Short mmCIF file of C-alpha atoms in Angstrom, two decimals:
data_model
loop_
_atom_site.label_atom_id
_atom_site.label_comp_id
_atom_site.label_asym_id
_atom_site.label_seq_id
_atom_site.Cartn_x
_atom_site.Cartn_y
_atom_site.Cartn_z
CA UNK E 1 -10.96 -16.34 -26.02
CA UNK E 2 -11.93 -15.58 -22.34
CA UNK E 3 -13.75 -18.69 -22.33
CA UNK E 4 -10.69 -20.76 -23.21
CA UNK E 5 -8.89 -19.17 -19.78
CA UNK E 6 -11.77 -19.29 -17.43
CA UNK E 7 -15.14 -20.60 -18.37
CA UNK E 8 -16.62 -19.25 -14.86
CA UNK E 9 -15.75 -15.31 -15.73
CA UNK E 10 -16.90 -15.95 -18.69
CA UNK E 11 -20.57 -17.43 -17.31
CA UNK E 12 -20.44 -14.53 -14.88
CA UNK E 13 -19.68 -11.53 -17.40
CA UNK E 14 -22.25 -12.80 -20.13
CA UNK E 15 -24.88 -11.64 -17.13
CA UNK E 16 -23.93 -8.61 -16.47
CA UNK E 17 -22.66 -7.01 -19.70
CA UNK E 18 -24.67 -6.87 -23.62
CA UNK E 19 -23.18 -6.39 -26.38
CA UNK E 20 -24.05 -3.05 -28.35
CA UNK E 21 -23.38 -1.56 -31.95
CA UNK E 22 -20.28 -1.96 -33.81
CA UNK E 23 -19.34 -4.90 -30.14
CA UNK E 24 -18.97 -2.27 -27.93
CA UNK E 25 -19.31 -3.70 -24.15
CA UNK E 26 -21.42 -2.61 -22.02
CA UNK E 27 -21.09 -2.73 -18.19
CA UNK E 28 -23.44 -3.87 -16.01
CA UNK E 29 -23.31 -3.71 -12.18
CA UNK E 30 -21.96 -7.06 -11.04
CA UNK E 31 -19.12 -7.05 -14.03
CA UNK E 32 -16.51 -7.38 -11.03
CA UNK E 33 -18.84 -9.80 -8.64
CA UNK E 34 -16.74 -13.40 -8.23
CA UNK E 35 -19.64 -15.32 -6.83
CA UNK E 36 -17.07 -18.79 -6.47
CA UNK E 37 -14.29 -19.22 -6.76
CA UNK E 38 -12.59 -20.42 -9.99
CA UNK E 39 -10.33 -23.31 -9.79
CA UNK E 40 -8.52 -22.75 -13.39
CA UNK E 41 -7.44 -19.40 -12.54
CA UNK E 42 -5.44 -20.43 -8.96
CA UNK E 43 -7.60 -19.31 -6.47
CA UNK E 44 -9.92 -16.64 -8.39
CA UNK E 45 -8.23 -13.54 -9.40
CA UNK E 46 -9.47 -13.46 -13.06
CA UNK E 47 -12.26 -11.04 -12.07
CA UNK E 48 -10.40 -8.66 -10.14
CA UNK E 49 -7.94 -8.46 -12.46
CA UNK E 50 -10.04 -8.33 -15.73
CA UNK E 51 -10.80 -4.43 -16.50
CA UNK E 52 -11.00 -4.49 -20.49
CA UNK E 53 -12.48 -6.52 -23.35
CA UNK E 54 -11.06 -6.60 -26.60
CA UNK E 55 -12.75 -4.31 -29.02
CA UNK E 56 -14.74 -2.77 -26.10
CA UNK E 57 -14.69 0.05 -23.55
CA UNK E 58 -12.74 -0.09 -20.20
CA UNK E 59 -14.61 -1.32 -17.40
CA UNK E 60 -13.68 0.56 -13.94
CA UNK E 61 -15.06 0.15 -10.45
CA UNK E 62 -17.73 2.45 -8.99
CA UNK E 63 -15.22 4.43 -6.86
CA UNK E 64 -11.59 4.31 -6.64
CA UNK E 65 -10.22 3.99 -3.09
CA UNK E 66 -6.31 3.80 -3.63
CA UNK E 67 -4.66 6.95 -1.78
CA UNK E 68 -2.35 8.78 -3.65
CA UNK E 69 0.19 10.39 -2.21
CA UNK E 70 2.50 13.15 -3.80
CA UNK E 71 4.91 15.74 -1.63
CA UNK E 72 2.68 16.96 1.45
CA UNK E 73 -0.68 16.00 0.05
CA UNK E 74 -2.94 12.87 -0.98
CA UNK E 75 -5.62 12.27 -2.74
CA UNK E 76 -8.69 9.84 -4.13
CA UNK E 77 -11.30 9.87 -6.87
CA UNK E 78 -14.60 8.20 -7.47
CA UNK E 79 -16.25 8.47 -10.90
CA UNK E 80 -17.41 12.18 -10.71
CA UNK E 81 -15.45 13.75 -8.09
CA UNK E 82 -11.99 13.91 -6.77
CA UNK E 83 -10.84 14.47 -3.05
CA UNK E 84 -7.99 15.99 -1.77
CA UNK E 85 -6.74 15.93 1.48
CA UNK E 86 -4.10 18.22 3.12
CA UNK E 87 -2.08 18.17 6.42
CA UNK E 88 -2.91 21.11 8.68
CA UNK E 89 -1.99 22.13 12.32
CA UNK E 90 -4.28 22.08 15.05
CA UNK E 91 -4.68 25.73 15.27
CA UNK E 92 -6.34 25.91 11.93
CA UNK E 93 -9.94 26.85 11.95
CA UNK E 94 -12.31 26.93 9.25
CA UNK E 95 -12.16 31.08 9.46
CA UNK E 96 -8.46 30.33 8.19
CA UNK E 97 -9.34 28.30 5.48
CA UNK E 98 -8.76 29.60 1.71
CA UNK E 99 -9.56 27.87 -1.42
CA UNK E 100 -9.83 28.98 -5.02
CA UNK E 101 -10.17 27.28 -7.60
CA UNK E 102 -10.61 27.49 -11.77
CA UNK E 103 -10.96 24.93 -14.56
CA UNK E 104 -7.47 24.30 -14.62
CA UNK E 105 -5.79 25.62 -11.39
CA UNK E 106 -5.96 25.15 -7.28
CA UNK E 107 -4.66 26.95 -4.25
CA UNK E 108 -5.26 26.07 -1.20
CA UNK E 109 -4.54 27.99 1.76
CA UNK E 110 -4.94 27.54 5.95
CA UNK E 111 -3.56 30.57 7.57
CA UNK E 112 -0.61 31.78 6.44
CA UNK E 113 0.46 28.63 4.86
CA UNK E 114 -0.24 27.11 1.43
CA UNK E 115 -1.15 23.59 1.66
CA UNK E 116 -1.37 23.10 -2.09
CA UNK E 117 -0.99 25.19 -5.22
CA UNK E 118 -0.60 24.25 -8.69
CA UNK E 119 -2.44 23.41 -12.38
CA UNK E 120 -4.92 20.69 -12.50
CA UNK E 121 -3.84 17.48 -15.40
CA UNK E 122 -7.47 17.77 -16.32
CA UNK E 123 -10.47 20.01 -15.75
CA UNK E 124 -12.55 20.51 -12.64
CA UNK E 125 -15.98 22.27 -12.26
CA UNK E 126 -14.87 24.92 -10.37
CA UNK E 127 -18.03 26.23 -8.61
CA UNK E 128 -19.01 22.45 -7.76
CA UNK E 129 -16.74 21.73 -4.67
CA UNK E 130 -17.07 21.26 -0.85
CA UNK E 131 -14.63 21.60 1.96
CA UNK E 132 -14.41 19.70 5.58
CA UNK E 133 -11.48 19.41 8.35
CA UNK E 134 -11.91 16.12 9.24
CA UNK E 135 -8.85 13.37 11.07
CA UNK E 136 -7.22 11.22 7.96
CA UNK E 137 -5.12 8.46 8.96
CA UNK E 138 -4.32 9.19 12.00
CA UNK E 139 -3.58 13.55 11.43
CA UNK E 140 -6.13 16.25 10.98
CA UNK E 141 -6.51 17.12 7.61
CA UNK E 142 -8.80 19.41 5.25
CA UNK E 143 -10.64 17.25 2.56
CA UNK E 144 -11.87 19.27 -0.56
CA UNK E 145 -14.02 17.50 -2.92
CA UNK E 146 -14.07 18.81 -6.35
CA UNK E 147 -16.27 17.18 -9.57
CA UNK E 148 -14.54 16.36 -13.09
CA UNK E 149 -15.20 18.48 -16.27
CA UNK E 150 -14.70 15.71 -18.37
CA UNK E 151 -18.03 13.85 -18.83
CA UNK E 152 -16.87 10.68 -19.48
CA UNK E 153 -15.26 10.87 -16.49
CA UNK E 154 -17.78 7.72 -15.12
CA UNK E 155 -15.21 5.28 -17.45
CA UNK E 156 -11.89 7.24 -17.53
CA UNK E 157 -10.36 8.46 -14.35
CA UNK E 158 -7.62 10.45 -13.75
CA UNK E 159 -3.90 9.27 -13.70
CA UNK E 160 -2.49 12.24 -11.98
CA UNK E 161 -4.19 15.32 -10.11
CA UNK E 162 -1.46 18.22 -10.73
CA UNK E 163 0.18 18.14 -14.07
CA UNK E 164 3.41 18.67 -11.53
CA UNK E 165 3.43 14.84 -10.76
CA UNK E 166 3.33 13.86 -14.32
CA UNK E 167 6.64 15.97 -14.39
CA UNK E 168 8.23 14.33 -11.53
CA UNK E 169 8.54 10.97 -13.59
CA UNK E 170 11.89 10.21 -13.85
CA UNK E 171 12.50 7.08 -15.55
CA UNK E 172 16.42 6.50 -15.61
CA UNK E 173 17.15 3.05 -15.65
CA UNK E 174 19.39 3.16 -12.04
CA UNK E 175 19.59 -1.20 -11.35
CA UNK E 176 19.91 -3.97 -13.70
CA UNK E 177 18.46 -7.22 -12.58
CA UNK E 178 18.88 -10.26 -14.51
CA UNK E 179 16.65 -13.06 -14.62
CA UNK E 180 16.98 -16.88 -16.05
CA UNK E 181 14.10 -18.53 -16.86
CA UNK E 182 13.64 -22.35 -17.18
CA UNK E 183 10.74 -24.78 -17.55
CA UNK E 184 11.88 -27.65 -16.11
CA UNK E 185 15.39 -28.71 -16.31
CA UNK E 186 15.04 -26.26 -19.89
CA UNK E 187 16.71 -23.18 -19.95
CA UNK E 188 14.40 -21.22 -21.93
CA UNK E 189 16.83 -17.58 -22.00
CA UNK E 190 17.26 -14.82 -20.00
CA UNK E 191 15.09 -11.45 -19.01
CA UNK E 192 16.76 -8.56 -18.03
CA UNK E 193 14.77 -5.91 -15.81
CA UNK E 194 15.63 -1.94 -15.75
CA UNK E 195 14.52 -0.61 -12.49
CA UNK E 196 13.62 3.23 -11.73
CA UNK E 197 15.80 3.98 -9.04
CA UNK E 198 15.37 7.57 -8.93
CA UNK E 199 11.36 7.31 -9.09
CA UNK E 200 10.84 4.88 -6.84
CA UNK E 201 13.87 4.42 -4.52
CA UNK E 202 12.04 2.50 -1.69
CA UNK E 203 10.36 -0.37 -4.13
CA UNK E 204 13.25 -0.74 -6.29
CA UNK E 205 15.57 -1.54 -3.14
CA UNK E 206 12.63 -4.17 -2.41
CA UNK E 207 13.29 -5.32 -6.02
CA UNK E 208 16.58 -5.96 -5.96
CA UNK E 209 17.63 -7.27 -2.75
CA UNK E 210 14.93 -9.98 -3.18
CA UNK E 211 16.16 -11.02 -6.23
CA UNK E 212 19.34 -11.46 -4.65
CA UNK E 213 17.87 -14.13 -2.73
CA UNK E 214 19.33 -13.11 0.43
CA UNK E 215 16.67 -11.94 2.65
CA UNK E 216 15.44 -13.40 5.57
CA UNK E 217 11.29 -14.23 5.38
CA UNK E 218 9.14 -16.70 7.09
CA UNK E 219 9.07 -19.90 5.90
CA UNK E 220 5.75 -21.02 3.85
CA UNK E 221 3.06 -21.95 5.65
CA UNK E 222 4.06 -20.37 8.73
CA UNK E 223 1.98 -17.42 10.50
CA UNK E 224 2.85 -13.77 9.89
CA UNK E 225 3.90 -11.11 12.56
CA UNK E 226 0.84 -8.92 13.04
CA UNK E 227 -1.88 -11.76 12.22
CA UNK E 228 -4.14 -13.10 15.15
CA UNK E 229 -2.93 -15.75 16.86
CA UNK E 230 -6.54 -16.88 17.79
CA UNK E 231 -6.10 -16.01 20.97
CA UNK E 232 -6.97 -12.17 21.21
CA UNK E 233 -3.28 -11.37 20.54
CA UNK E 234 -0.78 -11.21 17.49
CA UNK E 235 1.98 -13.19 16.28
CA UNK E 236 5.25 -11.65 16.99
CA UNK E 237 8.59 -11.34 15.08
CA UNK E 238 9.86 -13.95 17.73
CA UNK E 239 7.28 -16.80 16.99
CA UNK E 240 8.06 -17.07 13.59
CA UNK E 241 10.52 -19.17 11.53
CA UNK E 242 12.80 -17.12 8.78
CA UNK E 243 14.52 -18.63 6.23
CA UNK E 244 16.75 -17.23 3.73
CA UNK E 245 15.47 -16.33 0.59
CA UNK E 246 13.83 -13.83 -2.56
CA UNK E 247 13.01 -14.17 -6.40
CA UNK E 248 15.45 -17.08 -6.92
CA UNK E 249 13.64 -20.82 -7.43
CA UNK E 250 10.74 -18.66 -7.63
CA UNK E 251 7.09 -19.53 -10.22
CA UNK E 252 6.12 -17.27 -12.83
CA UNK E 253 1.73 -17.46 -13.60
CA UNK E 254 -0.35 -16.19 -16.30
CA UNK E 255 -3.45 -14.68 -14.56
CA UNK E 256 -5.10 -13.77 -17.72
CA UNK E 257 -4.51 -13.86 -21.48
CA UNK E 258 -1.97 -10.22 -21.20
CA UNK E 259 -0.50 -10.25 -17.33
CA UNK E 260 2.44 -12.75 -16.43
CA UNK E 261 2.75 -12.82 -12.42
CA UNK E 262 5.54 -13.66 -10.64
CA UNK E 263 7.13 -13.08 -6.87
CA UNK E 264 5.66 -15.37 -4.00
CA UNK E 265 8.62 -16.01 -1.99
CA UNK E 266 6.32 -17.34 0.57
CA UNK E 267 4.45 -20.02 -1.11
CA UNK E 268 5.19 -20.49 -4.59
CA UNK E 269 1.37 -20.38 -5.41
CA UNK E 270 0.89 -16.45 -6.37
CA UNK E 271 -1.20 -16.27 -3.43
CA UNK E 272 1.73 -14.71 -0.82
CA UNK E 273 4.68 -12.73 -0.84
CA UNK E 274 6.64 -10.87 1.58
CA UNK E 275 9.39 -7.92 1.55
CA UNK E 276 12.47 -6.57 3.25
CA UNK E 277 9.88 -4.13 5.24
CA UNK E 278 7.43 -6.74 6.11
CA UNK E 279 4.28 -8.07 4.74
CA UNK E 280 3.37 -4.51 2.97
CA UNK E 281 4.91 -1.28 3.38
CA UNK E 282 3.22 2.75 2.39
CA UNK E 283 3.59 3.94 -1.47
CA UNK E 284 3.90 7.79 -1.47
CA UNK E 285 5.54 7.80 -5.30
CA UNK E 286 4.44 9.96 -8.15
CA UNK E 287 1.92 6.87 -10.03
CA UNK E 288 3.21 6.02 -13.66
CA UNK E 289 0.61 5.40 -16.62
CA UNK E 290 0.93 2.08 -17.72
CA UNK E 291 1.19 2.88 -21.27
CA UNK E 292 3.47 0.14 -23.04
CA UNK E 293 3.88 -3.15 -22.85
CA UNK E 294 6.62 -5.03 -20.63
CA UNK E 295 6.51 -2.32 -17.73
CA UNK E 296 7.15 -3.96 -14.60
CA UNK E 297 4.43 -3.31 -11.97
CA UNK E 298 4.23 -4.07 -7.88
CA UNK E 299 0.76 -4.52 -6.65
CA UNK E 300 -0.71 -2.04 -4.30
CA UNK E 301 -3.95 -1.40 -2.84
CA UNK E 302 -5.35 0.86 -0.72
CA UNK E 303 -1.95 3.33 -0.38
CA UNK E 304 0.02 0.30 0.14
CA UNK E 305 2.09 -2.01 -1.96
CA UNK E 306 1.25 -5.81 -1.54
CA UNK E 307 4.29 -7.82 -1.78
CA UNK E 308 2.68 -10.73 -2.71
CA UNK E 309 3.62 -10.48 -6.18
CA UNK E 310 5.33 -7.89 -9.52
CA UNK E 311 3.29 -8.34 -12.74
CA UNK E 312 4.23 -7.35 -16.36
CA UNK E 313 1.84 -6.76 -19.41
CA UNK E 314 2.22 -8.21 -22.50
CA UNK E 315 0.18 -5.25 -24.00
CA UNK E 316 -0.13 -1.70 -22.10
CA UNK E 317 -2.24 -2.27 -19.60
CA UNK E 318 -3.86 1.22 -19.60
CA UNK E 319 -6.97 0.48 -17.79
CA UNK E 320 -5.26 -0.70 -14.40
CA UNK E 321 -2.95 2.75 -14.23
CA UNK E 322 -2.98 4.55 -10.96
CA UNK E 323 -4.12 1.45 -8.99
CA UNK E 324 -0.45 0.05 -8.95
CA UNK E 325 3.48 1.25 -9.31
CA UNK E 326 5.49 1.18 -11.87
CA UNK E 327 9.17 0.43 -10.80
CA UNK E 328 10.53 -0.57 -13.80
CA UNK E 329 10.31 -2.46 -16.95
#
């Protein structure tokens, strides 16, 4: 079936997995290495997208470097360990410093002040755990690193750290946008998208006024503010040519056999995007599993959502949770 979508993943992924008992997959260490690029799958994604095989186990990178952030604190994971980082002042010194920590719960103190308190959504090794004050984008900040219980913690990482942001979800249905799809001059029907207002206020404004097709973005295939200009400087907001535009006249793609992409306002290819804050803006939102089908996802990498494009599953896609954000579905 892979082989049918992309025959180059498929050459790749036949050299770095083998197939076990009962077809369970096993991964091997270039499972995620795109050594061309793959002309049937527009531009090469398939790889980076690809995290699961049917009857198999899920297939995660080696470490995990998406911040998450939640009230006053963020934090990151790798396969064994998690890492937490907290805000403190610059008066703090590691005499001030307070941590304990059990199987299931964490407070963390500096001074006076509690930078972080609450039950753990899975289990920790308590006595396993290090502490450093160290700067973190920009602030100083106290990073604890703390391992998982959970031994299979090398394939299944964790969704949320404190069972508090699981809580937080709040999936009210606050927009309606609707959405008519053709192919061609063939009106195939209509989609209608519920939007999560009250989770994700920032992305779902994003959502909507782009779909209203009323927002003024650079016109394809011109430079961006904030790339090089090739001369040692930048493109500024001045040197660029807007249009108006969003969602509408917009492409939908198939990436692989259970995503459908959509969103380049930019290009039309699935390779750009842009939104009403720029070419990305910060994610600090409570991350939703995705655990059905149809949820409507914005990419985001590395504590920032990409607008280059929204993606929806056909099938819960499970094995890409916590990487991306869930605004709707």
């Amino acid at each position: 079936r892979l082989q049918r979508f992309c025959p180059l993943a498929t050459a790749t992924l036949m050299s770095a997995i083998s197939v076990g008992p009962r077809g369970m997959v096993r991964a091997g260490e270039s499972v995620h290495r795109r050594p061309r690029t793959c002309q049937s799958c527009h531009g090469g994604t398939c790889l980076g997208t690809l995290r699961r095989l049917r009857g198999g186990i899920d297939i995660l990178a080696k470490s995990d470097n998406w911040v998450r952030k939640f009230a006053n604190y963020s934090w990151t994971q790798d396969p064994h360990e998690l890492h937490i980082y907290t805000p403190i002042d610059e008066s703090v010194t590691s005499k001030l410093v307070a941590i304990n920590l059990t199987e299931k719960n964490v407070e963390i103190k500096a001074g006076n002040h509690t930078c972080l308190s609450g039950d753990f959504d899975q289990r920790v090794k308590p006595r396993n755990f290090q502490w450093e004050i160290i700067p973190f984008r920009g602030k100083r900040h106290l990073k604890v690193s703390v391992r998982k219980k959970d031994t299979n913690s090398q394939m299944f990482d964790w969704q949320y750290l404190l069972a508090k942001e699981r809580e937080a979800l709040d999936t009210t249905i606050t927009h309606q946008v609707f959405m008519d799809i053709s192919l061609g001059d063939m009106l195939l029907g209509q989609v209608v998208v519920g939007l999560f207002g009250k989770m994700c206020p920032k992305e779902v404004r994003n959502f909507v006024e782009l779909a209203e097709s009323n927002v003024f973005i650079p016109k394809g295939g011109t430079p961006l503010p904030g790339t090089p200009d090739g001369k040692g400087g930048t493109i500024t907001e001045d040197q660029v040519v807007y249009r108006k535009g969003g969602y509408r006249n917009s492409s939908f793609y198939m990436m692989d056999f259970l995503s459908i992409n959509g969103g380049d306002v930019l290009e039309d290819t699935g390779n750009a995007g842009y939104s009403i804050y720029g070419r990305d803006f910060d994610v600090d939102r409570a991350v939703m599993r995705m655990d059905e089908d149809w949820l409507l996802c914005m990419q985001a990498f590395d504590g920032k959502l990409d607008s280059r494009f929204f993606f929806t599953g056909r099938e819960p896609l499970e094995w890409i949770s916590g990487r991306h954000v869930v605004i709707g579905k």
